[in-house]
PDB file of C-alpha atoms in Angstrom:
ATOM      1  CA  MET A  37       0.443   8.054  -8.977  1.00 93.00           C
ATOM      2  CA  ARG A  38      -2.222   5.396  -9.492  1.00 95.00           C
ATOM      3  CA  ARG A  39      -5.874   5.215  -8.556  1.00 96.00           C
ATOM      4  CA  ILE A  40      -6.917   1.791  -7.344  1.00 96.00           C
ATOM      5  CA  ALA A  41     -10.574   0.810  -6.879  1.00 97.00           C
ATOM      6  CA  LEU A  42     -11.446  -1.937  -4.412  1.00 96.00           C
ATOM      7  CA  HIS A  43     -14.651  -3.682  -3.365  1.00 96.00           C
ATOM      8  CA  THR A  44     -15.166  -5.322   0.000  1.00 96.00           C
ATOM      9  CA  ARG A  45     -18.280  -6.575   1.763  1.00 98.00           C
ATOM     10  CA  LEU A  46     -19.379  -6.497   5.370  1.00 98.00           C
ATOM     11  CA  LYS A  47     -20.827  -9.372   7.341  1.00 98.00           C
ATOM     12  CA  PRO A  48     -24.615  -9.015   7.573  1.00 97.00           C
ATOM     13  CA  GLY A  49     -25.746  -6.432  10.112  1.00 97.00           C
ATOM     14  CA  ARG A  50     -22.292  -4.914  10.730  1.00 98.00           C
ATOM     15  CA  GLU A  51     -22.854  -1.673   8.789  1.00 98.00           C
ATOM     16  CA  ARG A  52     -23.367   0.617  11.783  1.00 98.00           C
ATOM     17  CA  GLU A  53     -20.377  -0.827  13.644  1.00 98.00           C
ATOM     18  CA  TYR A  54     -18.172  -0.377  10.562  1.00 98.00           C
ATOM     19  CA  ASP A  55     -19.248   3.257  10.245  1.00 98.00           C
ATOM     20  CA  ASP A  56     -18.596   3.840  13.954  1.00 98.00           C
ATOM     21  CA  VAL A  57     -15.125   2.275  13.805  1.00 97.00           C
ATOM     22  CA  HIS A  58     -14.210   4.437  10.808  1.00 97.00           C
ATOM     23  CA  ALA A  59     -15.422   7.641  12.463  1.00 97.00           C
ATOM     24  CA  THR A  60     -11.957   7.915  14.030  1.00 95.00           C
ATOM     25  CA  ILE A  61      -8.967   6.320  12.365  1.00 95.00           C
ATOM     26  CA  PRO A  62      -5.980   5.930  14.700  1.00 97.00           C
ATOM     27  CA  PRO A  63      -3.341   8.569  13.852  1.00 98.00           C
ATOM     28  CA  GLU A  64      -0.649   5.848  13.873  1.00 98.00           C
ATOM     29  CA  LEU A  65      -2.561   3.945  11.179  1.00 98.00           C
ATOM     30  CA  ALA A  66      -3.001   7.045   9.024  1.00 98.00           C
ATOM     31  CA  ALA A  67       0.724   7.784   9.372  1.00 98.00           C
ATOM     32  CA  ALA A  68       1.666   4.217   8.398  1.00 98.00           C
ATOM     33  CA  ILE A  69      -0.639   4.306   5.365  1.00 98.00           C
ATOM     34  CA  ARG A  70       0.819   7.638   4.213  1.00 98.00           C
ATOM     35  CA  ALA A  71       4.395   6.420   4.815  1.00 98.00           C
ATOM     36  CA  ALA A  72       3.606   3.458   2.540  1.00 98.00           C
ATOM     37  CA  GLY A  73       2.896   5.863  -0.324  1.00 98.00           C
ATOM     38  CA  VAL A  74      -0.859   6.469  -0.056  1.00 98.00           C
ATOM     39  CA  HIS A  75      -1.900  10.036  -0.876  1.00 98.00           C
ATOM     40  CA  GLY A  76      -5.643   9.533  -0.384  1.00 98.00           C
ATOM     41  CA  TRP A  77      -8.141   6.795   0.494  1.00 98.00           C
ATOM     42  CA  TRP A  78     -11.916   7.139   0.239  1.00 98.00           C
ATOM     43  CA  ILE A  79     -14.572   4.574   1.151  1.00 98.00           C
ATOM     44  CA  TRP A  80     -18.237   4.636   0.112  1.00 98.00           C
ATOM     45  CA  ARG A  81     -20.756   2.197   1.554  1.00 98.00           C
ATOM     46  CA  ASP A  82     -23.962   0.907  -0.057  1.00 98.00           C
ATOM     47  CA  GLY A  83     -25.538  -1.431   2.487  1.00 97.00           C
ATOM     48  CA  PRO A  84     -22.910  -4.096   3.142  1.00 98.00           C
ATOM     49  CA  ASP A  85     -20.873  -3.236   0.022  1.00 98.00           C
ATOM     50  CA  LEU A  86     -17.798  -1.036   0.429  1.00 98.00           C
ATOM     51  CA  PHE A  87     -16.158   0.739  -2.486  1.00 97.00           C
ATOM     52  CA  HIS A  88     -12.656   2.121  -1.970  1.00 97.00           C
ATOM     53  CA  LEU A  89     -10.669   4.564  -4.075  1.00 97.00           C
ATOM     54  CA  VAL A  90      -6.978   4.633  -3.216  1.00 98.00           C
ATOM     55  CA  GLU A  91      -4.486   7.129  -4.662  1.00 98.00           C
ATOM     56  CA  VAL A  92      -1.114   5.482  -4.180  1.00 98.00           C
ATOM     57  CA  GLU A  93       2.395   5.659  -5.583  1.00 98.00           C
ATOM     58  CA  ASP A  94       2.821   1.866  -5.822  1.00 96.00           C
ATOM     59  CA  TYR A  95      -0.097  -0.316  -4.699  1.00 96.00           C
ATOM     60  CA  GLN A  96       1.897  -3.557  -4.391  1.00 95.00           C
ATOM     61  CA  ARG A  97       4.653  -1.813  -2.402  1.00 96.00           C
ATOM     62  CA  MET A  98       2.031  -0.271  -0.103  1.00 97.00           C
ATOM     63  CA  ARG A  99       0.493  -3.680   0.611  1.00 96.00           C
ATOM     64  CA  HIS A 100       3.913  -5.214   1.177  1.00 96.00           C
ATOM     65  CA  GLU A 101       4.956  -2.460   3.598  1.00 96.00           C
ATOM     66  CA  LEU A 102       1.688  -2.624   5.569  1.00 97.00           C
ATOM     67  CA  ARG A 103       1.353  -6.428   5.650  1.00 96.00           C
ATOM     68  CA  ASP A 104       3.430  -6.855   8.835  1.00 95.00           C
ATOM     69  CA  HIS A 105       3.237  -3.312  10.217  1.00 97.00           C
ATOM     70  CA  PRO A 106       2.001  -3.705  13.835  1.00 98.00           C
ATOM     71  CA  VAL A 107      -0.614  -0.938  13.658  1.00 98.00           C
ATOM     72  CA  ASN A 108      -2.038  -2.336  10.405  1.00 97.00           C
ATOM     73  CA  VAL A 109      -2.014  -5.907  11.744  1.00 96.00           C
ATOM     74  CA  ALA A 110      -4.112  -4.701  14.704  1.00 97.00           C
ATOM     75  CA  TRP A 111      -6.441  -2.740  12.394  1.00 97.00           C
ATOM     76  CA  GLN A 112      -6.899  -5.694  10.042  1.00 96.00           C
ATOM     77  CA  ALA A 113      -7.728  -7.926  13.026  1.00 96.00           C
ATOM     78  CA  ARG A 114     -10.492  -5.473  13.951  1.00 97.00           C
ATOM     79  CA  MET A 115     -11.716  -5.336  10.332  1.00 97.00           C
ATOM     80  CA  ALA A 116     -11.741  -9.159  10.211  1.00 97.00           C
ATOM     81  CA  GLU A 117     -14.552  -9.048  12.779  1.00 97.00           C
ATOM     82  CA  LEU A 118     -16.641  -6.950  10.377  1.00 98.00           C
ATOM     83  CA  LEU A 119     -15.712  -8.063   6.849  1.00 97.00           C
ATOM     84  CA  ASP A 120     -17.237 -10.982   4.991  1.00 96.00           C
ATOM     85  CA  VAL A 121     -13.868 -11.814   3.383  1.00 93.00           C
ATOM     86  CA  VAL A 122     -10.746 -10.993   5.362  1.00 88.00           C
ATOM     87  CA  ASP A 123      -7.747  -9.379   3.631  1.00 87.00           C
ATOM     88  CA  ASP A 124      -4.450 -10.642   5.024  1.00 81.00           C
ATOM     89  CA  TYR A 125      -2.361  -8.563   2.578  1.00 86.00           C
ATOM     90  CA  SER A 126      -0.735 -11.725   1.215  1.00 82.00           C
ATOM     91  CA  GLY A 127      -2.221 -11.559  -2.283  1.00 77.00           C
ATOM     92  CA  THR A 128      -0.989  -9.841  -5.398  1.00 84.00           C
ATOM     93  CA  ASP A 129      -4.287  -8.234  -6.333  1.00 88.00           C
ATOM     94  CA  SER A 130      -4.283  -5.091  -8.429  1.00 90.00           C
ATOM     95  CA  GLY A 131      -7.730  -3.798  -7.503  1.00 93.00           C
ATOM     96  CA  LEU A 132     -10.748  -3.688  -9.775  1.00 95.00           C
ATOM     97  CA  PRO A 133     -10.136  -3.371 -13.509  1.00 94.00           C
ATOM     98  CA  LEU A 134     -11.121  -0.023 -15.004  1.00 94.00           C
ATOM     99  CA  VAL A 135     -13.893  -0.485 -17.550  1.00 96.00           C
ATOM    100  CA  TRP A 136     -14.683   3.123 -18.490  1.00 95.00           C
ATOM    101  CA  ALA A 137     -13.810   6.677 -17.475  1.00 93.00           C
ATOM    102  CA  LEU A 138     -14.921  10.183 -18.373  1.00 94.00           C
ATOM    103  CA  PRO A 139     -11.820  12.280 -17.751  1.00 92.00           C
ATOM    104  CA  PRO A 140     -12.240  15.914 -16.698  1.00 90.00           C
ATOM    105  CA  ALA A 141     -12.576  18.276 -19.649  1.00 90.00           C
ATOM    106  CA  SER A 142      -9.379  20.224 -20.239  1.00 83.00           C
ATOM    107  CA  GLY A 143      -9.642  23.816 -19.160  1.00 63.00           C
ATOM    108  CA  GLY A 144     -13.005  23.186 -17.491  1.00 57.00           C
ATOM    109  CA  THR A 145     -13.979  23.751 -13.920  1.00 55.00           C
ATOM    110  CA  THR A 146     -15.250  21.185 -11.493  1.00 52.00           C
ATOM    111  CA  ALA A 147     -18.297  21.652  -9.344  1.00 52.00           C
TER     112      ALA A 147
END
């Protein structure tokens, strides 16, 4: 399992619309994402900047499997209306490089 961090940016003034669209993710999209090996996906937003954390078995395989999946193609078309830079799933990106981490202390509890 890998954790992949991503950064995307919204077009100016599209923050509210992006939040509204993500209030309900189509069940077919969630199923396709999970079938492609994703165990979890979180998105934080700071103004127009979006920060994603993806827990996935194989990030490149996930992107390859979703690239032409009809439900993802439709979703990405909708996201293209909101994002400053559109992702067509054709690249070989590996996410953001990890610079530093503070792993959980062994035997400790989390709050």
